[in-house]
Amino acid sequence: MSSGFVPSSDGMLGKGVYWSDDATKAKAYGTTVLKLTVMCGKIKKIDQQGHALQKTWSSRGFHTAWVPANCGMVTSELSENCTFDPGRIRVQAVSHDSGDNWEV
């Protein structure tokens, strides 16, 4: 955590740091959950597979890509986001038991 976030080199939305505003989705990835502050900047909604900007949104001036819940993009049907610049993301608190007890 002291080194900050490392963006993925690829993924459903291309390069960036993937995160969700849905705690249920975050908890599915492990017992440590991070509470974040994200300066999303200019957001591009990606709500279908094969969207023209699905992986190129960051090169078109957008800072974050947003997949809304229940749009058919992900099997969980939960919201997902990708922020290109990890410097836009700050950890506010950490929970080592899936979000029940927070350490600042």
Backbone as CSV, one residue per row, in Angstrom:
resi,resn,N_x,N_y,N_z,CA_x,CA_y,CA_z,C_x,C_y,C_z
1,MET,0.815,-1.203,0.000,0.000,0.000,0.000,0.854,1.261,0.000
2,SER,2.039,1.198,0.521,2.877,2.392,0.571,3.339,2.840,-0.811
3,SER,3.302,1.943,-1.791,3.735,2.266,-3.150,2.612,2.785,-4.022
4,GLY,1.385,2.740,-3.549,0.248,3.185,-4.339,-0.283,2.093,-5.242
5,PHE,-1.230,2.433,-6.068,-1.865,1.475,-6.960,-1.049,1.297,-8.232
6,VAL,-1.027,0.091,-8.727,-0.364,-0.220,-9.998,-1.470,-0.501,-11.011
7,PRO,-1.585,0.311,-12.041,-2.632,0.091,-13.046,-2.429,-1.235,-13.781
8,SER,-3.539,-1.867,-14.115,-3.466,-3.074,-14.936,-3.017,-2.680,-16.339
9,SER,-2.407,-3.605,-17.043,-1.974,-3.322,-18.408,-3.110,-3.525,-19.406
10,ASP,-4.162,-4.213,-18.981,-5.330,-4.453,-19.836,-6.459,-4.966,-18.954
11,GLY,-7.600,-5.142,-19.534,-8.783,-5.637,-18.836,-10.007,-5.285,-19.648
12,MET,-11.178,-5.533,-19.098,-12.429,-5.283,-19.802,-12.519,-3.827,-20.279
13,LEU,-11.959,-2.901,-19.485,-12.007,-1.481,-19.831,-10.636,-0.934,-20.217
14,GLY,-9.694,-1.809,-20.469,-8.360,-1.379,-20.847,-7.468,-1.139,-19.643
15,LYS,-6.482,-0.267,-19.809,-5.504,0.026,-18.758,-6.106,0.898,-17.665
16,GLY,-5.672,0.649,-16.412,-6.102,1.487,-15.311,-6.239,0.728,-14.010
17,VAL,-6.739,1.428,-13.006,-6.998,0.840,-11.696,-8.492,0.557,-11.616
18,TYR,-8.830,-0.703,-11.411,-10.226,-1.133,-11.350,-10.725,-1.066,-9.915
19,TRP,-11.950,-0.585,-9.748,-12.557,-0.474,-8.423,-14.071,-0.478,-8.576
20,SER,-14.760,-0.690,-7.465,-16.219,-0.671,-7.481,-16.735,0.156,-6.319
21,ASP,-17.847,0.815,-6.546,-18.509,1.548,-5.467,-19.505,0.638,-4.744
22,ASP,-19.517,-0.639,-5.111,-20.403,-1.625,-4.505,-19.591,-2.531,-3.585
23,ALA,-19.823,-2.443,-2.282,-19.054,-3.237,-1.312,-19.212,-4.728,-1.547
24,THR,-20.355,-5.163,-2.034,-20.568,-6.583,-2.312,-19.558,-7.083,-3.335
25,LYS,-19.323,-6.294,-4.366,-18.341,-6.676,-5.387,-16.935,-6.689,-4.797
26,ALA,-16.582,-5.671,-4.018,-15.256,-5.603,-3.419,-15.003,-6.794,-2.503
27,LYS,-15.994,-7.178,-1.726,-15.855,-8.299,-0.795,-15.647,-9.622,-1.516
28,ALA,-16.074,-9.724,-2.754,-15.909,-10.964,-3.529,-14.441,-11.224,-3.882
29,TYR,-13.587,-10.194,-3.749,-12.175,-10.320,-4.116,-11.265,-10.630,-2.938
30,GLY,-11.796,-10.699,-1.730,-10.961,-11.039,-0.587,-11.463,-10.413,0.695
31,THR,-10.737,-10.648,1.766,-11.176,-10.165,3.067,-10.677,-8.762,3.391
32,THR,-9.767,-8.212,2.596,-9.318,-6.838,2.802,-10.046,-5.939,1.811
33,VAL,-10.755,-4.970,2.347,-11.522,-4.030,1.529,-10.993,-2.630,1.812
34,LEU,-10.822,-1.844,0.760,-10.330,-0.478,0.890,-11.466,0.516,0.680
35,LYS,-11.540,1.504,1.543,-12.472,2.615,1.360,-11.670,3.701,0.675
36,LEU,-12.132,4.116,-0.496,-11.365,5.026,-1.342,-12.044,6.376,-1.523
37,THR,-11.235,7.365,-1.805,-11.704,8.612,-2.378,-11.104,8.651,-3.773
38,VAL,-11.970,8.772,-4.767,-11.520,8.778,-6.154,-11.945,10.096,-6.804
39,MET,-10.971,10.805,-7.337,-11.266,12.003,-8.115,-11.505,11.522,-9.545
40,CYS,-12.748,11.205,-9.835,-13.099,10.539,-11.088,-12.837,11.382,-12.322
41,GLY,-12.931,12.691,-12.203,-12.740,13.536,-13.380,-13.845,13.310,-14.397
42,LYS,-13.496,13.353,-15.641,-14.444,13.162,-16.736,-14.722,11.661,-16.880
43,ILE,-15.989,11.273,-16.799,-16.389,9.864,-16.774,-17.063,9.459,-18.081
44,LYS,-16.679,8.278,-18.583,-17.334,7.702,-19.764,-18.128,6.482,-19.331
45,LYS,-19.406,6.487,-19.598,-20.276,5.351,-19.312,-20.093,4.304,-20.410
46,ILE,-19.754,3.095,-20.007,-19.602,1.963,-20.934,-20.649,0.944,-20.529
47,ASP,-21.714,0.819,-21.308,-22.832,-0.015,-20.877,-23.174,-1.161,-21.813
48,GLN,-22.236,-1.497,-22.707,-22.441,-2.661,-23.573,-21.101,-3.186,-24.071
49,GLN,-21.011,-4.517,-24.194,-19.804,-5.124,-24.740,-19.609,-4.606,-26.165
50,GLY,-18.379,-4.345,-26.531,-18.087,-3.850,-27.871,-18.330,-2.360,-28.038
51,HIS,-18.565,-1.645,-26.938,-18.745,-0.183,-26.996,-17.549,0.422,-27.733
52,ALA,-17.783,1.406,-28.546,-16.726,2.015,-29.371,-15.538,2.511,-28.541
53,LEU,-15.762,2.943,-27.303,-14.679,3.450,-26.457,-14.347,2.514,-25.290
54,GLN,-14.757,1.261,-25.380,-14.591,0.330,-24.260,-13.169,0.279,-23.725
55,LYS,-12.170,0.307,-24.585,-10.780,0.247,-24.134,-9.978,1.501,-24.487
56,THR,-10.604,2.450,-25.154,-9.866,3.635,-25.610,-10.346,4.942,-24.969
57,TRP,-11.229,4.853,-23.986,-11.795,6.031,-23.327,-10.720,6.986,-22.797
58,SER,-9.626,6.426,-22.257,-8.598,7.299,-21.658,-7.874,8.134,-22.711
59,SER,-7.745,7.603,-23.915,-7.077,8.364,-24.974,-8.007,9.404,-25.598
60,ARG,-9.275,9.397,-25.190,-10.256,10.356,-25.686,-10.591,11.430,-24.661
61,GLY,-9.746,11.566,-23.630,-9.933,12.645,-22.668,-10.730,12.286,-21.432
62,PHE,-11.094,11.031,-21.263,-11.827,10.615,-20.072,-10.841,10.110,-19.025
63,HIS,-11.169,10.348,-17.751,-10.302,9.925,-16.648,-10.744,8.591,-16.053
64,THR,-12.046,8.314,-16.131,-12.625,7.115,-15.539,-13.670,6.537,-16.475
65,ALA,-13.697,5.199,-16.553,-14.763,4.497,-17.271,-15.665,3.866,-16.220
66,TRP,-16.973,3.924,-16.456,-17.957,3.420,-15.502,-18.867,2.421,-16.186
67,VAL,-18.956,1.227,-15.612,-19.904,0.206,-16.056,-21.023,0.178,-15.018
68,PRO,-22.226,0.642,-15.374,-23.318,0.657,-14.398,-23.799,-0.759,-14.068
69,ALA,-24.416,-0.891,-12.916,-24.998,-2.169,-12.505,-26.099,-2.579,-13.480
70,ASN,-26.270,-3.867,-13.622,-27.378,-4.456,-14.391,-27.412,-4.060,-15.870
71,CYS,-26.236,-3.837,-16.463,-26.223,-3.466,-17.884,-25.784,-4.643,-18.770
72,GLY,-25.422,-5.774,-18.149,-25.037,-6.947,-18.921,-23.553,-7.057,-19.238
73,MET,-22.755,-6.127,-18.746,-21.314,-6.147,-19.035,-20.558,-7.163,-18.191
74,VAL,-20.974,-7.355,-16.936,-20.282,-8.281,-16.038,-21.291,-9.272,-15.462
75,THR,-20.827,-10.493,-15.215,-21.737,-11.545,-14.754,-22.354,-11.242,-13.391
76,SER,-21.649,-10.523,-12.539,-22.188,-10.191,-11.212,-23.324,-9.168,-11.301
77,GLU,-23.403,-8.443,-12.427,-24.369,-7.356,-12.627,-24.150,-6.195,-11.646
78,LEU,-22.947,-6.129,-11.050,-22.609,-5.042,-10.128,-21.745,-4.006,-10.833
79,SER,-21.779,-2.799,-10.337,-21.035,-1.671,-10.904,-19.530,-1.905,-10.875
80,GLU,-18.849,-1.424,-11.899,-17.389,-1.516,-11.971,-16.865,-0.228,-12.584
81,ASN,-15.673,0.176,-12.160,-15.053,1.401,-12.649,-13.583,1.155,-12.933
82,CYS,-13.018,1.992,-13.783,-11.593,1.939,-14.062,-11.105,3.378,-14.188
83,THR,-10.134,3.732,-13.360,-9.545,5.060,-13.391,-8.132,4.939,-13.944
84,PHE,-7.844,5.696,-14.987,-6.570,5.565,-15.690,-5.365,5.948,-14.833
85,ASP,-5.440,7.070,-14.138,-4.311,7.589,-13.362,-4.450,7.200,-11.893
86,PRO,-3.569,6.347,-11.373,-3.668,5.939,-9.975,-3.489,7.097,-8.994
87,GLY,-2.918,8.206,-9.439,-2.766,9.383,-8.595,-4.100,10.026,-8.229
88,ARG,-5.173,9.638,-8.895,-6.503,10.157,-8.602,-7.197,9.384,-7.481
89,ILE,-6.516,8.352,-6.950,-7.137,7.465,-5.962,-6.378,7.537,-4.639
90,ARG,-7.114,7.726,-3.550,-6.539,7.769,-2.211,-7.275,6.770,-1.320
91,VAL,-6.514,6.035,-0.518,-7.105,5.122,0.452,-7.471,5.917,1.695
92,GLN,-8.725,5.821,2.114,-9.199,6.521,3.309,-9.200,5.616,4.536
93,ALA,-9.484,4.315,4.321,-9.532,3.361,5.433,-9.389,1.953,4.867
94,VAL,-9.026,1.028,5.752,-8.820,-0.368,5.376,-9.587,-1.246,6.346
95,SER,-10.250,-2.257,5.810,-10.904,-3.261,6.646,-10.321,-4.612,6.273
96,HIS,-9.866,-5.349,7.269,-9.298,-6.674,7.016,-10.322,-7.782,7.224
97,ASP,-11.559,-7.404,7.473,-12.603,-8.419,7.656,-13.835,-8.085,6.811
98,SER,-13.594,-7.758,5.565,-14.638,-7.511,4.562,-15.528,-6.314,4.853
99,GLY,-14.988,-5.289,5.484,-15.728,-4.045,5.599,-16.485,-3.824,6.880
100,ASP,-16.223,-4.622,7.924,-16.960,-4.438,9.166,-16.212,-3.556,10.170
101,ASN,-14.889,-3.612,10.179,-14.075,-2.802,11.087,-13.038,-2.039,10.276
102,TRP,-13.094,-0.705,10.363,-12.217,0.129,9.531,-11.052,0.684,10.323
103,GLU,-9.853,0.655,9.692,-8.649,1.296,10.241,-8.348,2.503,9.361
104,VAL,-8.125,3.621,9.969,-7.807,4.827,9.193,-6.309,4.967,9.079
